[in-house]
PDB file of C-alpha atoms in Angstrom:
ATOM      1  CA  MET A   1      23.562 -53.365  71.464  1.00 95.00           C
ATOM      2  CA  LEU A   2      19.816 -52.913  71.828  1.00 97.00           C
ATOM      3  CA  ILE A   3      18.580 -50.474  74.489  1.00 98.00           C
ATOM      4  CA  ALA A   4      14.982 -49.726  75.468  1.00 98.00           C
ATOM      5  CA  GLN A   5      13.889 -46.597  77.302  1.00 98.00           C
ATOM      6  CA  ILE A   6      10.951 -46.172  79.643  1.00 98.00           C
ATOM      7  CA  THR A   7      10.262 -42.709  80.953  1.00 97.00           C
ATOM      8  CA  ASP A   8       7.675 -41.042  83.171  1.00 97.00           C
ATOM      9  CA  PRO A   9       5.605 -44.035  84.296  1.00 98.00           C
ATOM     10  CA  HIS A  10       4.339 -42.007  87.326  1.00 98.00           C
ATOM     11  CA  ILE A  11       3.538 -45.147  89.335  1.00 98.00           C
ATOM     12  CA  LEU A  12       1.214 -44.752  92.311  1.00 98.00           C
ATOM     13  CA  GLU A  13       0.282 -47.046  95.182  1.00 97.00           C
ATOM     14  CA  GLU A  14      -1.254 -50.351  94.150  1.00 95.00           C
ATOM     15  CA  GLY A  15      -4.871 -49.830  93.052  1.00 94.00           C
ATOM     16  CA  ARG A  16      -4.608 -46.021  92.776  1.00 96.00           C
ATOM     17  CA  LEU A  17      -5.167 -44.387  89.378  1.00 96.00           C
ATOM     18  CA  PHE A  18      -3.099 -41.499  87.987  1.00 95.00           C
ATOM     19  CA  LYS A  19      -5.295 -38.367  87.906  1.00 94.00           C
ATOM     20  CA  GLY A  20      -8.133 -40.708  88.930  1.00 95.00           C
ATOM     21  CA  ARG A  21      -8.239 -42.244  85.442  1.00 96.00           C
ATOM     22  CA  VAL A  22      -5.076 -44.024  84.286  1.00 97.00           C
ATOM     23  CA  ASP A  23      -3.726 -47.287  85.677  1.00 97.00           C
ATOM     24  CA  THR A  24      -0.041 -46.485  85.152  1.00 98.00           C
ATOM     25  CA  ALA A  25       1.018 -49.666  86.937  1.00 98.00           C
ATOM     26  CA  ALA A  26      -0.918 -51.812  84.461  1.00 98.00           C
ATOM     27  CA  TRP A  27       0.592 -49.912  81.521  1.00 98.00           C
ATOM     28  CA  LEU A  28       4.104 -50.355  82.905  1.00 98.00           C
ATOM     29  CA  ALA A  29       3.470 -54.072  83.503  1.00 98.00           C
ATOM     30  CA  ARG A  30       2.412 -54.400  79.843  1.00 98.00           C
ATOM     31  CA  ALA A  31       5.574 -52.561  78.772  1.00 98.00           C
ATOM     32  CA  VAL A  32       7.707 -54.942  80.850  1.00 98.00           C
ATOM     33  CA  ASP A  33       5.996 -57.936  79.221  1.00 98.00           C
ATOM     34  CA  ALA A  34       6.583 -56.443  75.762  1.00 98.00           C
ATOM     35  CA  LEU A  35      10.250 -55.767  76.507  1.00 98.00           C
ATOM     36  CA  ASN A  36      10.739 -59.303  77.772  1.00 98.00           C
ATOM     37  CA  ALA A  37       9.117 -60.721  74.610  1.00 98.00           C
ATOM     38  CA  PHE A  38      10.970 -58.434  72.184  1.00 98.00           C
ATOM     39  CA  ARG A  39      13.211 -60.143  69.615  1.00 98.00           C
ATOM     40  CA  PRO A  40      16.045 -59.717  69.184  1.00 98.00           C
ATOM     41  CA  ALA A  41      16.494 -59.591  72.944  1.00 98.00           C
ATOM     42  CA  ILE A  42      17.014 -56.204  74.551  1.00 98.00           C
ATOM     43  CA  ASP A  43      20.375 -55.785  76.308  1.00 98.00           C
ATOM     44  CA  ALA A  44      19.372 -53.104  78.821  1.00 98.00           C
ATOM     45  CA  VAL A  45      16.473 -50.878  79.855  1.00 98.00           C
ATOM     46  CA  LEU A  46      16.872 -47.234  80.837  1.00 98.00           C
ATOM     47  CA  LEU A  47      14.235 -45.834  83.202  1.00 98.00           C
ATOM     48  CA  THR A  48      14.648 -42.083  82.827  1.00 98.00           C
ATOM     49  CA  GLY A  49      12.773 -40.516  85.683  1.00 96.00           C
ATOM     50  CA  ASP A  50       9.407 -39.703  87.112  1.00 97.00           C
ATOM     51  CA  CYS A  51       9.452 -43.332  88.131  1.00 98.00           C
ATOM     52  CA  VAL A  52       6.689 -42.611  90.635  1.00 98.00           C
ATOM     53  CA  ASP A  53       4.325 -39.675  90.934  1.00 97.00           C
ATOM     54  CA  GLU A  54       4.826 -38.379  94.473  1.00 97.00           C
ATOM     55  CA  GLY A  55       8.091 -39.895  95.717  1.00 96.00           C
ATOM     56  CA  ALA A  56       6.281 -42.063  98.297  1.00 97.00           C
ATOM     57  CA  PRO A  57       7.839 -45.336  99.515  1.00 96.00           C
ATOM     58  CA  ALA A  58       4.628 -47.298  98.758  1.00 97.00           C
ATOM     59  CA  GLN A  59       4.771 -46.060  95.165  1.00 98.00           C
ATOM     60  CA  TYR A  60       8.374 -47.248  94.860  1.00 98.00           C
ATOM     61  CA  ALA A  61       7.369 -50.613  96.321  1.00 97.00           C
ATOM     62  CA  ASN A  62       4.735 -50.955  93.593  1.00 98.00           C
ATOM     63  CA  LEU A  63       7.258 -49.872  90.937  1.00 98.00           C
ATOM     64  CA  GLY A  64       9.835 -52.349  92.265  1.00 97.00           C
ATOM     65  CA  ARG A  65       7.379 -55.260  92.012  1.00 97.00           C
ATOM     66  CA  ILE A  66       6.685 -54.422  88.379  1.00 98.00           C
ATOM     67  CA  VAL A  67      10.233 -53.837  87.100  1.00 98.00           C
ATOM     68  CA  ALA A  68      11.562 -56.875  88.987  1.00 97.00           C
ATOM     69  CA  LYS A  69      10.014 -58.940  86.184  1.00 98.00           C
ATOM     70  CA  LEU A  70      12.408 -57.507  83.580  1.00 98.00           C
ATOM     71  CA  ARG A  71      14.750 -60.192  82.224  1.00 98.00           C
ATOM     72  CA  MET A  72      17.475 -57.697  81.342  1.00 98.00           C
ATOM     73  CA  PRO A  73      19.400 -55.153  83.423  1.00 97.00           C
ATOM     74  CA  LEU A  74      17.589 -51.967  84.404  1.00 97.00           C
ATOM     75  CA  PHE A  75      19.446 -48.673  84.857  1.00 96.00           C
ATOM     76  CA  ALA A  76      17.378 -45.902  86.398  1.00 96.00           C
ATOM     77  CA  ILE A  77      17.641 -42.229  87.295  1.00 96.00           C
ATOM     78  CA  PRO A  78      15.250 -39.967  89.185  1.00 97.00           C
ATOM     79  CA  GLY A  79      13.044 -37.266  87.676  1.00 97.00           C
ATOM     80  CA  ASN A  80      11.346 -34.265  89.203  1.00 96.00           C
ATOM     81  CA  HIS A  81       8.523 -36.366  90.726  1.00 96.00           C
ATOM     82  CA  ASP A  82      10.998 -38.674  92.446  1.00 97.00           C
ATOM     83  CA  SER A  83      12.680 -38.547  95.853  1.00 96.00           C
ATOM     84  CA  ARG A  84      16.370 -39.482  95.784  1.00 94.00           C
ATOM     85  CA  ALA A  85      16.212 -41.190  99.188  1.00 92.00           C
ATOM     86  CA  ALA A  86      13.157 -43.324  98.354  1.00 95.00           C
ATOM     87  CA  PHE A  87      14.514 -43.958  94.834  1.00 95.00           C
ATOM     88  CA  LEU A  88      17.741 -45.397  96.264  1.00 92.00           C
ATOM     89  CA  GLU A  89      15.753 -47.543  98.693  1.00 92.00           C
ATOM     90  CA  CYS A  90      13.963 -49.037  95.685  1.00 94.00           C
ATOM     91  CA  PHE A  91      17.107 -49.296  93.544  1.00 91.00           C
ATOM     92  CA  PRO A  92      20.024 -49.943  95.925  1.00 86.00           C
ATOM     93  CA  GLU A  93      22.039 -51.439  93.051  1.00 82.00           C
ATOM     94  CA  MET A  94      22.234 -47.948  91.503  1.00 78.00           C
ATOM     95  CA  ALA A  95      23.969 -46.718  94.653  1.00 73.00           C
ATOM     96  CA  ARG A  96      26.497 -49.556  94.476  1.00 77.00           C
ATOM     97  CA  ARG A  97      27.724 -48.320  91.099  1.00 75.00           C
ATOM     98  CA  LYS A  98      30.327 -45.577  91.341  1.00 68.00           C
ATOM     99  CA  CYS A  99      27.534 -43.203  92.322  1.00 70.00           C
ATOM    100  CA  ALA A 100      28.396 -39.502  92.647  1.00 74.00           C
ATOM    101  CA  PHE A 101      26.649 -38.910  95.961  1.00 76.00           C
ATOM    102  CA  PRO A 102      24.466 -37.154  96.818  1.00 87.00           C
ATOM    103  CA  PHE A 103      23.409 -37.484  93.188  1.00 93.00           C
ATOM    104  CA  VAL A 104      22.269 -40.627  91.375  1.00 93.00           C
ATOM    105  CA  GLN A 105      24.973 -40.506  88.694  1.00 94.00           C
ATOM    106  CA  TYR A 106      26.953 -43.524  87.581  1.00 94.00           C
ATOM    107  CA  SER A 107      28.486 -45.158  84.552  1.00 94.00           C
ATOM    108  CA  VAL A 108      27.911 -48.639  83.175  1.00 95.00           C
ATOM    109  CA  ASP A 109      30.944 -49.971  81.348  1.00 94.00           C
ATOM    110  CA  GLU A 110      30.119 -53.639  80.750  1.00 93.00           C
ATOM    111  CA  PHE A 111      28.486 -53.143  77.336  1.00 96.00           C
ATOM    112  CA  PRO A 112      29.955 -52.245  73.924  1.00 96.00           C
ATOM    113  CA  ALA A 113      28.574 -48.745  74.487  1.00 97.00           C
ATOM    114  CA  ARG A 114      29.089 -46.982  77.782  1.00 97.00           C
ATOM    115  CA  LEU A 115      25.961 -45.813  79.624  1.00 97.00           C
ATOM    116  CA  VAL A 116      26.276 -42.685  81.753  1.00 97.00           C
ATOM    117  CA  ALA A 117      23.415 -41.796  84.098  1.00 96.00           C
ATOM    118  CA  LEU A 118      23.074 -38.084  84.804  1.00 96.00           C
ATOM    119  CA  ASP A 119      20.909 -36.826  87.697  1.00 96.00           C
ATOM    120  CA  THR A 120      19.090 -33.571  86.814  1.00 97.00           C
ATOM    121  CA  LEU A 121      16.729 -33.614  89.802  1.00 97.00           C
ATOM    122  CA  ASP A 122      16.430 -30.336  91.714  1.00 96.00           C
ATOM    123  CA  GLU A 123      14.415 -31.658  94.689  1.00 92.00           C
ATOM    124  CA  GLY A 124      11.005 -30.030  95.011  1.00 91.00           C
ATOM    125  CA  LYS A 125      11.211 -28.167  91.686  1.00 95.00           C
ATOM    126  CA  PRO A 126       9.831 -29.156  88.294  1.00 95.00           C
ATOM    127  CA  ALA A 127      12.767 -27.916  86.180  1.00 95.00           C
ATOM    128  CA  GLY A 128      16.049 -29.787  85.930  1.00 97.00           C
ATOM    129  CA  LEU A 129      19.438 -28.621  87.126  1.00 96.00           C
ATOM    130  CA  LEU A 130      23.039 -29.586  86.500  1.00 97.00           C
ATOM    131  CA  CYS A 131      25.226 -27.897  89.084  1.00 96.00           C
ATOM    132  CA  ALA A 132      29.008 -27.552  88.835  1.00 96.00           C
ATOM    133  CA  ALA A 133      29.514 -30.744  90.896  1.00 95.00           C
ATOM    134  CA  ARG A 134      27.382 -32.862  88.548  1.00 96.00           C
ATOM    135  CA  LEU A 135      28.918 -31.367  85.415  1.00 97.00           C
ATOM    136  CA  GLY A 136      32.432 -31.825  86.825  1.00 96.00           C
ATOM    137  CA  TRP A 137      31.681 -35.470  87.549  1.00 96.00           C
ATOM    138  CA  LEU A 138      30.373 -35.938  83.995  1.00 97.00           C
ATOM    139  CA  ASP A 139      33.489 -34.325  82.544  1.00 97.00           C
ATOM    140  CA  ARG A 140      35.751 -36.651  84.562  1.00 95.00           C
ATOM    141  CA  VAL A 141      33.751 -39.781  83.649  1.00 95.00           C
ATOM    142  CA  LEU A 142      33.733 -38.941  79.942  1.00 96.00           C
ATOM    143  CA  ALA A 143      37.491 -38.319  80.055  1.00 97.00           C
ATOM    144  CA  GLU A 144      38.069 -41.854  81.419  1.00 95.00           C
ATOM    145  CA  ALA A 145      37.108 -43.469  78.089  1.00 94.00           C
ATOM    146  CA  PRO A 146      36.947 -40.803  75.378  1.00 95.00           C
ATOM    147  CA  ALA A 147      37.109 -43.281  72.481  1.00 95.00           C
ATOM    148  CA  LYS A 148      34.324 -45.598  73.684  1.00 96.00           C
ATOM    149  CA  PRO A 149      30.839 -44.945  72.267  1.00 97.00           C
ATOM    150  CA  THR A 150      28.860 -43.360  75.094  1.00 97.00           C
ATOM    151  CA  LEU A 151      25.182 -42.739  75.734  1.00 97.00           C
ATOM    152  CA  VAL A 152      24.374 -40.110  78.382  1.00 98.00           C
ATOM    153  CA  PHE A 153      20.846 -40.363  79.740  1.00 98.00           C
ATOM    154  CA  LEU A 154      18.944 -37.847  81.853  1.00 98.00           C
ATOM    155  CA  HIS A 155      15.361 -36.944  82.717  1.00 97.00           C
ATOM    156  CA  HIS A 156      14.971 -33.293  81.758  1.00 96.00           C
ATOM    157  CA  PRO A 157      15.222 -32.454  78.051  1.00 94.00           C
ATOM    158  CA  PRO A 158      18.302 -30.317  77.330  1.00 94.00           C
ATOM    159  CA  PHE A 159      16.572 -28.753  74.301  1.00 93.00           C
ATOM    160  CA  VAL A 160      13.271 -27.106  73.391  1.00 92.00           C
ATOM    161  CA  THR A 161      10.708 -29.829  72.707  1.00 93.00           C
ATOM    162  CA  GLY A 162       7.949 -27.607  71.347  1.00 94.00           C
ATOM    163  CA  LEU A 163       5.595 -28.763  74.109  1.00 93.00           C
ATOM    164  CA  PRO A 164       5.011 -25.668  76.306  1.00 92.00           C
ATOM    165  CA  GLU A 165       4.409 -27.617  79.532  1.00 88.00           C
ATOM    166  CA  MET A 166       7.560 -29.693  79.015  1.00 87.00           C
ATOM    167  CA  ASP A 167       9.635 -26.693  77.954  1.00 91.00           C
ATOM    168  CA  SER A 168       8.699 -24.834  81.149  1.00 91.00           C
ATOM    169  CA  GLN A 169      10.169 -27.790  83.086  1.00 92.00           C
ATOM    170  CA  GLY A 170      13.247 -28.434  80.971  1.00 92.00           C
ATOM    171  CA  LEU A 171      16.884 -28.389  81.942  1.00 95.00           C
ATOM    172  CA  ALA A 172      18.116 -25.028  83.217  1.00 94.00           C
ATOM    173  CA  ALA A 173      21.179 -23.714  81.341  1.00 94.00           C
ATOM    174  CA  PRO A 174      21.415 -26.622  78.878  1.00 95.00           C
ATOM    175  CA  ASP A 175      24.432 -24.995  77.231  1.00 95.00           C
ATOM    176  CA  THR A 176      26.537 -26.039  80.216  1.00 96.00           C
ATOM    177  CA  LEU A 177      25.785 -29.680  79.394  1.00 97.00           C
ATOM    178  CA  VAL A 178      26.525 -29.123  75.707  1.00 96.00           C
ATOM    179  CA  ASP A 179      29.888 -27.579  76.646  1.00 96.00           C
ATOM    180  CA  VAL A 180      30.895 -30.629  78.689  1.00 97.00           C
ATOM    181  CA  LEU A 181      29.724 -33.045  75.995  1.00 95.00           C
ATOM    182  CA  ALA A 182      31.653 -31.118  73.330  1.00 93.00           C
TER     183      ALA A 182
END
């Protein structure tokens, strides 16, 4: 199984540049083209948060136009720059999976390896959070197929990256995640 990951594209409205300088939409479109052309073919793409920069519906519309060109399944989760409501408007298929509302958490079982999406968004805050409800859901989902290879994907790093700005916005209490995974 071949999986590609895209993270933090920070898409803005069509024609608007990130920080006034970077055309993130053009970069993402190039990434989509490269993923589509990759050989051997990629089985699935994980989009791991900060899909857009400000959580605005017009930004999600621009994102949706770009990722619609992917020729393989896309599985996405929100990051700290996303809005769950607008995210689910853009990606209604994520909600149709056994989503753990109000969180965007679901499992994908149709591949040789199981994909488990974990929502670490704490709306309006830069750091990530896994509350008891999210961790309990993860524990139950992992227990459903303990022998199947499983990939858990999330936005906020559950470890120190060595990048001060990223580490100040990491996952709060990462040991709770490690305990569930163990």
